PDB file of C-alpha atoms in Angstrom:
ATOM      1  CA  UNK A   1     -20.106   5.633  -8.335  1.00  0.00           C
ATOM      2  CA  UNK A   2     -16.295   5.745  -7.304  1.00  0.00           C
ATOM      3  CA  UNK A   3     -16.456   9.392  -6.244  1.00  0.00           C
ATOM      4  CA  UNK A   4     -18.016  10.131  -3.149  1.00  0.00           C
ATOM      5  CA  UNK A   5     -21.255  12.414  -3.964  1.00  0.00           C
ATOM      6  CA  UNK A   6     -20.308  15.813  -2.218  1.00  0.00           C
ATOM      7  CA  UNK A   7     -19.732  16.343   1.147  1.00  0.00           C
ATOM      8  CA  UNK A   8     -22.639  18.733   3.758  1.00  0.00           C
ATOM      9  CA  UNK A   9     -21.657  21.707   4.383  1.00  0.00           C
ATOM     10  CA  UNK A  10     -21.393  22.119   8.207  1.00  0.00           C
ATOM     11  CA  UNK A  11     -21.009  25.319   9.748  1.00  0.00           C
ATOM     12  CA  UNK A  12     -17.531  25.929  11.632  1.00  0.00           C
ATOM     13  CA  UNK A  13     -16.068  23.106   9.643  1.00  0.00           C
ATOM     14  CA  UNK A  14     -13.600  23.475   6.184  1.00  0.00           C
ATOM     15  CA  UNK A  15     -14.308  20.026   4.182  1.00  0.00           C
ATOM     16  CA  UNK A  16     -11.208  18.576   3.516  1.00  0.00           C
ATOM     17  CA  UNK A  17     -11.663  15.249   1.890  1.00  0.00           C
ATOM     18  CA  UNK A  18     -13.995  12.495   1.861  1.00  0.00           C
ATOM     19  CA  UNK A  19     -13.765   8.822   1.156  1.00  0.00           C
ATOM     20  CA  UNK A  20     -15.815   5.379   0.731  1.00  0.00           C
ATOM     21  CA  UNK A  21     -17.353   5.713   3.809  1.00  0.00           C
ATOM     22  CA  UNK A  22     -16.398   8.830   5.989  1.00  0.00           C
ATOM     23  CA  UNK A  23     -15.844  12.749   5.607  1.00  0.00           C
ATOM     24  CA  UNK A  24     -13.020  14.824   7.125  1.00  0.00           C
ATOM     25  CA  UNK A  25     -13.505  18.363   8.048  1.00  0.00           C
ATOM     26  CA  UNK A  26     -10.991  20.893   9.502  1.00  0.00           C
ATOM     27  CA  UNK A  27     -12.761  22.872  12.570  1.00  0.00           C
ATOM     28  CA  UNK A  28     -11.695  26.822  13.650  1.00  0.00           C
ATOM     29  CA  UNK A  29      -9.745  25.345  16.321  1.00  0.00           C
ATOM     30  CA  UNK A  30      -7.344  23.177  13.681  1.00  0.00           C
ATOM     31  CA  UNK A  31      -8.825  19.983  15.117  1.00  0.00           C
ATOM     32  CA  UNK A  32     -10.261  17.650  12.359  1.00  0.00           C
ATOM     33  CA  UNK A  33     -13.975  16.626  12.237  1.00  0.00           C
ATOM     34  CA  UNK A  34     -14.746  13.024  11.275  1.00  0.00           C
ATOM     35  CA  UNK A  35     -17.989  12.127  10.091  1.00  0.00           C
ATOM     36  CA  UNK A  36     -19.225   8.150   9.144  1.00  0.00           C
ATOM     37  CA  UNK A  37     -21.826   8.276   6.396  1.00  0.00           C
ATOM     38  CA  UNK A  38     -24.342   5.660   5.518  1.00  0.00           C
ATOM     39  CA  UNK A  39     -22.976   5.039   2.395  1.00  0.00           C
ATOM     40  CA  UNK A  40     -21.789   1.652   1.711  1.00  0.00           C
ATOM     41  CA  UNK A  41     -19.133   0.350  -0.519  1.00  0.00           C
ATOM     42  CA  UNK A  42     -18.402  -2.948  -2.117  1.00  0.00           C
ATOM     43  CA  UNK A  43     -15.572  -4.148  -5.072  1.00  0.00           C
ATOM     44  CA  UNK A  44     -14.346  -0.495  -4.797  1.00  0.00           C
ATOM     45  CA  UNK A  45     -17.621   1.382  -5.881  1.00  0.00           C
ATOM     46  CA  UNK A  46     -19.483   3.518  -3.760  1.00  0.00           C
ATOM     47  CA  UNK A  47     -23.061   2.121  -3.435  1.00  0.00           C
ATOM     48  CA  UNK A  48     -26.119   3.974  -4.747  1.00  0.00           C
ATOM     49  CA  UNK A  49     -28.179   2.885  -1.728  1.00  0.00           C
ATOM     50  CA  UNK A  50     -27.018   3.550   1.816  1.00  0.00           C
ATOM     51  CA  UNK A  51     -27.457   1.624   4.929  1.00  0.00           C
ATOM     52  CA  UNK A  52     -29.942   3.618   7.352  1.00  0.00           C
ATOM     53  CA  UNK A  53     -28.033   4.049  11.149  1.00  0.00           C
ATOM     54  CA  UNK A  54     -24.863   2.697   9.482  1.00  0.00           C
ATOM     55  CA  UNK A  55     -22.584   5.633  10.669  1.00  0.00           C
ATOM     56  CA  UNK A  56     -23.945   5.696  14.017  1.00  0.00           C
ATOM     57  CA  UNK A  57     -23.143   2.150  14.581  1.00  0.00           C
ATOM     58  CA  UNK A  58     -19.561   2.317  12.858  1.00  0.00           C
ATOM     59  CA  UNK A  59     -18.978   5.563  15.200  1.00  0.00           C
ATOM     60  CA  UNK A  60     -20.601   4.094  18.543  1.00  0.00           C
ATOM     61  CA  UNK A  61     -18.607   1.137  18.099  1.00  0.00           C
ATOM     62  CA  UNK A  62     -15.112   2.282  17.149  1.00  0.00           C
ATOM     63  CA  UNK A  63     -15.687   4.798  20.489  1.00  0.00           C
ATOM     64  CA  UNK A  64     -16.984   1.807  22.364  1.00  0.00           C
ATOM     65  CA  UNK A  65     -13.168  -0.363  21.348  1.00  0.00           C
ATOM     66  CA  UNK A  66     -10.769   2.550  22.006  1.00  0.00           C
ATOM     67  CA  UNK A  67     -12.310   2.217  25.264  1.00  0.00           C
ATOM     68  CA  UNK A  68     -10.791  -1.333  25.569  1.00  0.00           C
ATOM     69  CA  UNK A  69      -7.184  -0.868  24.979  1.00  0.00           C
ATOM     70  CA  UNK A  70      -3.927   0.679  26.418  1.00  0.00           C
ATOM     71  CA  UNK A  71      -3.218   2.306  23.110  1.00  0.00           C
ATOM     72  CA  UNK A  72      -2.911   5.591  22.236  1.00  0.00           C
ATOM     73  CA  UNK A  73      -6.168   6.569  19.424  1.00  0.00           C
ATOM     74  CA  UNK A  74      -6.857  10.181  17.893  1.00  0.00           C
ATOM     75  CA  UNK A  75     -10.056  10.891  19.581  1.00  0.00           C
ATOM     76  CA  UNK A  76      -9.918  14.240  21.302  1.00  0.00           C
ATOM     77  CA  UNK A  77     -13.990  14.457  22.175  1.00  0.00           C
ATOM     78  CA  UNK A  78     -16.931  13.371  21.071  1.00  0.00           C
ATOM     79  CA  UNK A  79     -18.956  16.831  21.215  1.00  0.00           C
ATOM     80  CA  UNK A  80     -19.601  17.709  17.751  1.00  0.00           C
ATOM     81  CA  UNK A  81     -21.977  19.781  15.576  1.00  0.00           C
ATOM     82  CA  UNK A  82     -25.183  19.426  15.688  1.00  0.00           C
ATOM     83  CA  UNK A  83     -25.585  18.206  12.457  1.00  0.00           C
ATOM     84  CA  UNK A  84     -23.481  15.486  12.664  1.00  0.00           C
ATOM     85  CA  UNK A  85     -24.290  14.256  16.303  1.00  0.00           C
ATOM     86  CA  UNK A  86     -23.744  10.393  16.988  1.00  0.00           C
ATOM     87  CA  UNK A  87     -21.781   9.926  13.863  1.00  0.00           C
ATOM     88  CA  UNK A  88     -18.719  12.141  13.710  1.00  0.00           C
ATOM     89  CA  UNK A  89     -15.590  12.973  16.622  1.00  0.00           C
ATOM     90  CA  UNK A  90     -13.420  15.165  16.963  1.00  0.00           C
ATOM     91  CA  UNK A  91      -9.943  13.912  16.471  1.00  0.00           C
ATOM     92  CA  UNK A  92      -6.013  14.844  16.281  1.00  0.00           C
ATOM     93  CA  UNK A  93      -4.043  15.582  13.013  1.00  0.00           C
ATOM     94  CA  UNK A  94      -1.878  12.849  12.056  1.00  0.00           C
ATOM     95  CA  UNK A  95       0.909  12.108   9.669  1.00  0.00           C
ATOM     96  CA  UNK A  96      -0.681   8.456   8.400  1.00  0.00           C
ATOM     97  CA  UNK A  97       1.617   5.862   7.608  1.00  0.00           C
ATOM     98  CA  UNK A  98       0.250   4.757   3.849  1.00  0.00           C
ATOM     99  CA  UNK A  99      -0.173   0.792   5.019  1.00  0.00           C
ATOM    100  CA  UNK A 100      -3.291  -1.439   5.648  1.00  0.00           C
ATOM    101  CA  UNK A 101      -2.303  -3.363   8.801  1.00  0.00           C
ATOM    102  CA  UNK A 102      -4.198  -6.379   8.881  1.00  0.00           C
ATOM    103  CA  UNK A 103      -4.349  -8.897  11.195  1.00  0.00           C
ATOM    104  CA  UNK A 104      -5.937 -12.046  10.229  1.00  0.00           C
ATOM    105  CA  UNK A 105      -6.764 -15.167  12.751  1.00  0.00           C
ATOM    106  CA  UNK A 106      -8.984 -16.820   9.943  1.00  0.00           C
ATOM    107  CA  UNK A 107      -8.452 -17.515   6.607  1.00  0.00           C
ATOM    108  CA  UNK A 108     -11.019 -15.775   4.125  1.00  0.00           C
ATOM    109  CA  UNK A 109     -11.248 -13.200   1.565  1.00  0.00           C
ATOM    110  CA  UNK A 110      -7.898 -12.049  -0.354  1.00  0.00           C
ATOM    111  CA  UNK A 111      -6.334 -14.070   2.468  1.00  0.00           C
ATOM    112  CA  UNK A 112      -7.607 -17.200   0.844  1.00  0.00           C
ATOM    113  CA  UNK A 113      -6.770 -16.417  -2.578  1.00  0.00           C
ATOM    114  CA  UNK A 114      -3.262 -15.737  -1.764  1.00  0.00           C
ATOM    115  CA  UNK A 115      -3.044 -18.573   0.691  1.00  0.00           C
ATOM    116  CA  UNK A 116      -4.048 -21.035  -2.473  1.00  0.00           C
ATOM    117  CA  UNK A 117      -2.464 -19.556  -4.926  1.00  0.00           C
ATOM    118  CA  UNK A 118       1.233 -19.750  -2.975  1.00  0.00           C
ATOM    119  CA  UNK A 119       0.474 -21.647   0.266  1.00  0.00           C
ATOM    120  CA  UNK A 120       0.906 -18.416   2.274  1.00  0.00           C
ATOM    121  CA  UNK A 121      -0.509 -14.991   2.703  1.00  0.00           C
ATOM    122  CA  UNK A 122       1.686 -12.139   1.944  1.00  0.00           C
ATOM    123  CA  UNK A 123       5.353 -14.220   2.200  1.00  0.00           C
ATOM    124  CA  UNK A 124       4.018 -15.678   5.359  1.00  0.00           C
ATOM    125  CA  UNK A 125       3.995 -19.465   4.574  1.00  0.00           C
ATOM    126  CA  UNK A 126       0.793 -21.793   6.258  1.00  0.00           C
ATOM    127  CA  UNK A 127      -0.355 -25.081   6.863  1.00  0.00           C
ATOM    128  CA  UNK A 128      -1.278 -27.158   4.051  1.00  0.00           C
ATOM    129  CA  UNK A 129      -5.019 -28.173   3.694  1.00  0.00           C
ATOM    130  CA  UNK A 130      -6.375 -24.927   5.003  1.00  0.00           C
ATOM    131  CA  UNK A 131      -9.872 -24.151   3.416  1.00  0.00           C
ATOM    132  CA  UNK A 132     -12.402 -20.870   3.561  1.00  0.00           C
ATOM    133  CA  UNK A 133     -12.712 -20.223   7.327  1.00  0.00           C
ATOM    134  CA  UNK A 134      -9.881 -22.528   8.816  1.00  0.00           C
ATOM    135  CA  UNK A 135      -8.775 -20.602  12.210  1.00  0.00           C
ATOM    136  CA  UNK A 136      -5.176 -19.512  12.693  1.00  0.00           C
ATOM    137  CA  UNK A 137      -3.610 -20.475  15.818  1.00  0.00           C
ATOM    138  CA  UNK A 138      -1.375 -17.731  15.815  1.00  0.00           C
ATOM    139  CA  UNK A 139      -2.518 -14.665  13.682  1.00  0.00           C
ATOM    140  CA  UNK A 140      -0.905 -13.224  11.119  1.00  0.00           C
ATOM    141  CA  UNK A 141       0.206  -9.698  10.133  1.00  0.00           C
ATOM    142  CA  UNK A 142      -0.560  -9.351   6.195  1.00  0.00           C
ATOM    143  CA  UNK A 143      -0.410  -5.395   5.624  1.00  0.00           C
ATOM    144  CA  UNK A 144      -1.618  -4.160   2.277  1.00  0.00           C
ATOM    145  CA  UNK A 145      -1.043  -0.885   0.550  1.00  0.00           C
ATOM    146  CA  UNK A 146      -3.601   1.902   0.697  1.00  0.00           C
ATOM    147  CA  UNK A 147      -5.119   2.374  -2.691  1.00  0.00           C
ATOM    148  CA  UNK A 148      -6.353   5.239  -4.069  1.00  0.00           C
ATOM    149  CA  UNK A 149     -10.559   5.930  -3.798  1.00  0.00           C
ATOM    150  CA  UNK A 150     -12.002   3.716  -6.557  1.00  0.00           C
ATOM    151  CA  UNK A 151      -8.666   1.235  -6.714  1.00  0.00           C
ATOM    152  CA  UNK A 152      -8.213  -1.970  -4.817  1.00  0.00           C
ATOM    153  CA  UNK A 153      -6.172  -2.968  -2.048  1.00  0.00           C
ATOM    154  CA  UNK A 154      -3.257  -4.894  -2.355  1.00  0.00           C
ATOM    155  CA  UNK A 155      -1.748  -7.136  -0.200  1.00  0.00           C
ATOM    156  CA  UNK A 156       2.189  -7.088   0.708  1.00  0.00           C
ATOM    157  CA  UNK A 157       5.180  -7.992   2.900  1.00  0.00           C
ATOM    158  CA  UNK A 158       6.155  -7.141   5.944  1.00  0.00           C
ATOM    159  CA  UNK A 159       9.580  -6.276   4.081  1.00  0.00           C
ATOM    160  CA  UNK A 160       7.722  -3.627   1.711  1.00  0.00           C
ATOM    161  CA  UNK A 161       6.431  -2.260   4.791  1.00  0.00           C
ATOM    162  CA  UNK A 162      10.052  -2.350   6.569  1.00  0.00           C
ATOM    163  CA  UNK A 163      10.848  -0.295   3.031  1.00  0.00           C
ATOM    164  CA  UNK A 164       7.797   2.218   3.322  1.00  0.00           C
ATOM    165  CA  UNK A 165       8.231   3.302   6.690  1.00  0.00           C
ATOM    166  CA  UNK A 166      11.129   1.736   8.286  1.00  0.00           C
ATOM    167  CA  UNK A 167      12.252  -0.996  10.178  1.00  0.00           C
ATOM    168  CA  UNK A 168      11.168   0.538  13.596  1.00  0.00           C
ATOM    169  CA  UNK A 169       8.072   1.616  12.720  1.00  0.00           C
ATOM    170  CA  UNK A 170       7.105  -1.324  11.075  1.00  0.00           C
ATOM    171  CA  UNK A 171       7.865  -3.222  13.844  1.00  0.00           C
ATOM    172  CA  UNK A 172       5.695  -1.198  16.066  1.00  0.00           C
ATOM    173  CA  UNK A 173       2.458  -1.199  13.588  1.00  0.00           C
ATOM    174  CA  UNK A 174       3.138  -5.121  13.423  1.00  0.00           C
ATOM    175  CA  UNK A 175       3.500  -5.836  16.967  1.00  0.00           C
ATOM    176  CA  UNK A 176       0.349  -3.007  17.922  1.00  0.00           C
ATOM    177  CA  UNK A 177      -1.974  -4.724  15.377  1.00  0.00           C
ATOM    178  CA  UNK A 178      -1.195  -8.101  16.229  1.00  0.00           C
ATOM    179  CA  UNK A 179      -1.538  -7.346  19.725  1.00  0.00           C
ATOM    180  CA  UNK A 180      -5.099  -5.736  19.724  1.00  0.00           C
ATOM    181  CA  UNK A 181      -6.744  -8.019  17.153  1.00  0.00           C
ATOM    182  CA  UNK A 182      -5.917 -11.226  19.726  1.00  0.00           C
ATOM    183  CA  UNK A 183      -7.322  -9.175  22.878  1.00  0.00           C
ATOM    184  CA  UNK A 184     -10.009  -7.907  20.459  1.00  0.00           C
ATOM    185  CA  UNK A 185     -10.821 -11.562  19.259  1.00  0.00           C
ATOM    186  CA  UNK A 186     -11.160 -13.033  22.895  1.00  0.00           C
ATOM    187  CA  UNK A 187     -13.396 -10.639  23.547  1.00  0.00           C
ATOM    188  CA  UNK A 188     -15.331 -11.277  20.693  1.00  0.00           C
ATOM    189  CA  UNK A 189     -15.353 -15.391  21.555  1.00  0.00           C
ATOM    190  CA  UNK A 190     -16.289 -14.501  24.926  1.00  0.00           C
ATOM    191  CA  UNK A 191     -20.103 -12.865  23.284  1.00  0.00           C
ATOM    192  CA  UNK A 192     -20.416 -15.458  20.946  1.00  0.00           C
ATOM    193  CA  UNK A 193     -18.493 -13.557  17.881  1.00  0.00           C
ATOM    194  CA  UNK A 194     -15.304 -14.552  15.702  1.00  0.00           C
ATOM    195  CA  UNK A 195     -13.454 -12.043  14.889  1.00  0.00           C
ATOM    196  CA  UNK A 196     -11.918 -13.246  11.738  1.00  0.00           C
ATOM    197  CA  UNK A 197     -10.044 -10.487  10.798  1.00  0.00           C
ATOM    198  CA  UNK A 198      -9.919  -6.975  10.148  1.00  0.00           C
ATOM    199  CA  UNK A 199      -7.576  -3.805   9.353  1.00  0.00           C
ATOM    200  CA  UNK A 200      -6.123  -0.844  11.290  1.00  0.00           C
ATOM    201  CA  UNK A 201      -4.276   2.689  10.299  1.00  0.00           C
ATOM    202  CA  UNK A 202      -1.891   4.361  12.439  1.00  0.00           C
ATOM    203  CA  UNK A 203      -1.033   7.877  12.550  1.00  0.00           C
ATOM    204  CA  UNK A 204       2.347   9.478  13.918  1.00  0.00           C
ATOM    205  CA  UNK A 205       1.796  12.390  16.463  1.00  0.00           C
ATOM    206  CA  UNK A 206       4.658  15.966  15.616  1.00  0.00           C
ATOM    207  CA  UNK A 207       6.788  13.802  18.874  1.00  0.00           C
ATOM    208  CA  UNK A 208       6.532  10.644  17.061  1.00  0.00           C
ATOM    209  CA  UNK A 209       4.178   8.870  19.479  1.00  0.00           C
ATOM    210  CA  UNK A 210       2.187   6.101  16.622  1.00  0.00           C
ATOM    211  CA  UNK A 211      -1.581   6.277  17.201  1.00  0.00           C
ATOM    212  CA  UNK A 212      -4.498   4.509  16.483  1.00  0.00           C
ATOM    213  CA  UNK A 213      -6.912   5.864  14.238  1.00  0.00           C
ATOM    214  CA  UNK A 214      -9.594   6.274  11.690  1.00  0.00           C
ATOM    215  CA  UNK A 215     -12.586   3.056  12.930  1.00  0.00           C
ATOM    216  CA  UNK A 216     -11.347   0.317  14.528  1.00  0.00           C
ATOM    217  CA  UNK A 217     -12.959  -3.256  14.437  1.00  0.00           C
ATOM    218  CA  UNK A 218     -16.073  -2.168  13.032  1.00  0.00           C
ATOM    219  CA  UNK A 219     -18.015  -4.405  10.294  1.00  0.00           C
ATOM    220  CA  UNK A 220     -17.200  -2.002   7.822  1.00  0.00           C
ATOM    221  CA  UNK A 221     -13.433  -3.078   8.568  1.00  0.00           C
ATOM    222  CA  UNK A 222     -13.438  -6.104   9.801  1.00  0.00           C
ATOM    223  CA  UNK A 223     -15.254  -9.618   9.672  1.00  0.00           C
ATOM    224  CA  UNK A 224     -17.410 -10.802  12.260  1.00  0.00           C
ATOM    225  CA  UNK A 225     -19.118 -14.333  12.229  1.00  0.00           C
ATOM    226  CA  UNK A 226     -21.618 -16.065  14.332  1.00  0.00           C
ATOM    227  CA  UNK A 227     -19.121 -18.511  16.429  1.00  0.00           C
ATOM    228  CA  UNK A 228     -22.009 -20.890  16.525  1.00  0.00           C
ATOM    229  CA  UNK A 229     -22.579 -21.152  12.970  1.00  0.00           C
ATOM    230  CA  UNK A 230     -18.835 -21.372  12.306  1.00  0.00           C
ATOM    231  CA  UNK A 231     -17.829 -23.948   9.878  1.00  0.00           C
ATOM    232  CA  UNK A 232     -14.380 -24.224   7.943  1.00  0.00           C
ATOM    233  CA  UNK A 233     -14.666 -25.157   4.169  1.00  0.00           C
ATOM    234  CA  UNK A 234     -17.978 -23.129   3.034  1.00  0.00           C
ATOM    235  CA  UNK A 235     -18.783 -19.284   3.209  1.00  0.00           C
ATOM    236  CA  UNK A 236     -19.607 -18.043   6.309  1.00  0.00           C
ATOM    237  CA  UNK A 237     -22.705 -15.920   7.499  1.00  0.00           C
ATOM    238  CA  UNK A 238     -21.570 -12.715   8.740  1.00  0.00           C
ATOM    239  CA  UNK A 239     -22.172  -9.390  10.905  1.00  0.00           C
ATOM    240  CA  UNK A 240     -20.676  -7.251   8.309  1.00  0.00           C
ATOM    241  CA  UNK A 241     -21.109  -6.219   4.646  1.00  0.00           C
ATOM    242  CA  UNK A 242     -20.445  -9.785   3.424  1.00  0.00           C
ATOM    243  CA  UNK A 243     -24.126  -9.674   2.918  1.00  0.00           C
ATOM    244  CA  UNK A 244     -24.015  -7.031   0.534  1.00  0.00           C
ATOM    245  CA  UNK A 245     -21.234  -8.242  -1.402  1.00  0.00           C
ATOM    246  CA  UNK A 246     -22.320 -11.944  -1.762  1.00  0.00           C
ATOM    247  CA  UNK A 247     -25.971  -9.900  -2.817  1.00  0.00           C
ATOM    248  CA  UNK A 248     -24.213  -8.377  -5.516  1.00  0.00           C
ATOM    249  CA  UNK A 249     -22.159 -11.174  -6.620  1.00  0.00           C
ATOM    250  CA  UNK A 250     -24.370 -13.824  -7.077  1.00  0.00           C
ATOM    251  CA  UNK A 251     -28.273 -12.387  -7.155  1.00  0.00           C
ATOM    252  CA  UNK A 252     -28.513  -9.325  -8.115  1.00  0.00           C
ATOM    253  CA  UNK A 253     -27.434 -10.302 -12.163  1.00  0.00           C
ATOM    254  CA  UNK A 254     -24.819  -7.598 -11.962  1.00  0.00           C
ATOM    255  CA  UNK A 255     -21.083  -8.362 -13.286  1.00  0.00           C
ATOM    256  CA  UNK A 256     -18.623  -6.829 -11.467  1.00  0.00           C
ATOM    257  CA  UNK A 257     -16.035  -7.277 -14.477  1.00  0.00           C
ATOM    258  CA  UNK A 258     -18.102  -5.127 -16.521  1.00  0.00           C
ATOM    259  CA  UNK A 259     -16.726  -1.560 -15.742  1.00  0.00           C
ATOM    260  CA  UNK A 260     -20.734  -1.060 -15.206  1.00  0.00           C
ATOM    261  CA  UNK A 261     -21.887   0.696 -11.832  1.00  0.00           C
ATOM    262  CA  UNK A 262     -23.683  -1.960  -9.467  1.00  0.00           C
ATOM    263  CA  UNK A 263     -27.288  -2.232  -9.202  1.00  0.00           C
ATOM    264  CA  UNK A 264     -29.172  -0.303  -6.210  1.00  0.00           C
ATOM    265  CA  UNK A 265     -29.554  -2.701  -3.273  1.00  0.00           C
ATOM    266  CA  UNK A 266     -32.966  -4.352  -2.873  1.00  0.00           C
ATOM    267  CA  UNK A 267     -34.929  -3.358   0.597  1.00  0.00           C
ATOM    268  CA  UNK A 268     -34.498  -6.533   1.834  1.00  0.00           C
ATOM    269  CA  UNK A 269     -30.382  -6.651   1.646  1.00  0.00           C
ATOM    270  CA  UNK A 270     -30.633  -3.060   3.207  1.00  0.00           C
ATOM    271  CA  UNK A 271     -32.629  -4.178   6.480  1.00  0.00           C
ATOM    272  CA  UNK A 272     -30.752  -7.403   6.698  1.00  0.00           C
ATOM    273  CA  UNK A 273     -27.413  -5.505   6.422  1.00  0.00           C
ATOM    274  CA  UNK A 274     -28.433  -2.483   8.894  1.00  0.00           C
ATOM    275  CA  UNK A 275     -29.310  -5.117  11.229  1.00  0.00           C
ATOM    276  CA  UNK A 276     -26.456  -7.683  11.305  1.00  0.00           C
ATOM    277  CA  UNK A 277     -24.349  -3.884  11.759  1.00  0.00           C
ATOM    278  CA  UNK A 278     -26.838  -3.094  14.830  1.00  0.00           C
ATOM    279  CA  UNK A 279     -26.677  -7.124  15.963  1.00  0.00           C
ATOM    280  CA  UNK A 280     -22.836  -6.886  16.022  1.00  0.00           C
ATOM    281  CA  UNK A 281     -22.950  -3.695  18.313  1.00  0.00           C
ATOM    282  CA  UNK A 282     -25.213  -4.607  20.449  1.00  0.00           C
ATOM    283  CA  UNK A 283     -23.684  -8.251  21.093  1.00  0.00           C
ATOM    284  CA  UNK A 284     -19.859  -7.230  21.056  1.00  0.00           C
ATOM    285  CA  UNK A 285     -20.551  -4.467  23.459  1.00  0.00           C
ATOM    286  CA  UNK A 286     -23.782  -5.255  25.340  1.00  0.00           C
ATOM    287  CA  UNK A 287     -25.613  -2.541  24.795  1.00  0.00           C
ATOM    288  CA  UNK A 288     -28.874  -1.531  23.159  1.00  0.00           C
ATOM    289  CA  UNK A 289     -28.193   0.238  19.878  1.00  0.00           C
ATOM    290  CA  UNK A 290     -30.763   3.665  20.097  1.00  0.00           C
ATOM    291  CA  UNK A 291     -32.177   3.768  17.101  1.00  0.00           C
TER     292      UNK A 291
END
């Protein structure tokens, strides 16, 4: 499906909107409510079959990251309703800036397409002879627009940014993203995890303070690999839901050009991709996922 199927009703809460993956509610007090579903998404289709524990872990590890950096986030607290308990916060209203900022200190994915196709990735020209997986010595801003539910992602430049928002503000997003994906991906080298990317939004508080928000360095949005398995010029294996979308593409018979929904996942891709989620948690952060 492309729509999400409809949102629980939770007492106290006015349901707002709901996307791939999460569900926004507005609370009595005019905070917002943000829960992380199980569902999974892949090629811009919401998944028949959801990952058991996967909003926990996408929840319990954005919380455990804010912890990590001197930026300002939109958490408020993390005591929520019942219902939702372990998988939803309670966070500020923002005025979002409509970009993708993604940092990238590997080359894979759309990264690598572009990179081949012009040499670069989003106007930013690279080294020749770069192949899936090569590491980036310094990494890269590569924003990309924020597509509608159901469309795809595309990848700009920093000057369609500068033209979106503004020359300040795009600074700041650049410079902020840039800045927490390198601490974030020492940390992750340090517990045996390359961080080869991944994406942020930002948010602008009524006094103009830009905030962190939505999940942050999750494996919903961002790739993790096993550093000691790393090896440029093949696919790597990964933490994240690589697993379900190299399932799709090349076992499961199903063809993504057809305009046809994909298949349901098998029970094996399901318990290997709820625990490379629950393997990345409990390495990056050192602690024992309760589940």
């Amino acid at each position: 499906m492309t729509t999400p199927p409809q949102a629980s009703e939770i007492p106290g809460a006015k349901h707002l909107h709901s996307g791939k993956v999460r569900d926004l509610y507005e609370l009595e007090s005019g905070e917002l409510l943000m829960v992380a579903s199980d569902r999974m998404s892949a090629f811009d289709w919401i998944l028949e079959t959801p990952i058991p524990d996967k909003g926990r872990v996408l929840t319990a590890m954005s919380l455990w990251w804010f912890e990590q950096f001197d930026v300002p986030n939109h958490i408020i607290s993390t005591d929520v309703p019942a219902e939702v308990t372990g998988r939803a916060v309670v966070c500020e209203k923002l005025s979002m800036f409509p970009v993708e900022c993604v940092a990238r200190g590997y080359l894979s994915g759309s990264g690598l397409v572009d990179y081949n196709a012009t040499g670069g990735v989003c106007g930013i020209p690279l080294p020749v002879g770069l192949v899936e997986g090569s590491r980036l010595e310094t990494p890269i801003f590569t924003p990309a627009t924020k597509a509608e539910l159901g469309e795809h992602d595309e990848n700009v430049s920093y000057d369609a940014v500068v033209a979106t928002v503004g020359a300040d503000i795009a600074a700041t997003l650049r410079d902020t993203t840039l800045d927490v994906y390198t601490k974030a991906r020492a940390m992750a080298e340090e517990r045996g995890i390359i961080l080869a990317d991944t994406k942020f939004e930002f948010g602008a508080r009524p006094d103009g303070t830009i905030v962190l928000a939505d999940e942050v360095l999750t494996p919903d949005s961002s790739r993790f690999w096993p550093a000691d398995q790393w090896e440029p010029g093949k696919q790597q294996p990964s933490y994240d839901k690589q697993i379900v979308r190299d399932w799709l593409q090349f076992e499961s018979g199903w063809d993504r050009h057809s305009g046809e929904a994909p298949p349901p996942l098998s029970d094996e891709v399901v318990e290997r991709t709820r625990s490379a989620y629950i393997g990345a948690y409990e390495q990056l952060t050192g602690r024992k996922f309760d589940g």
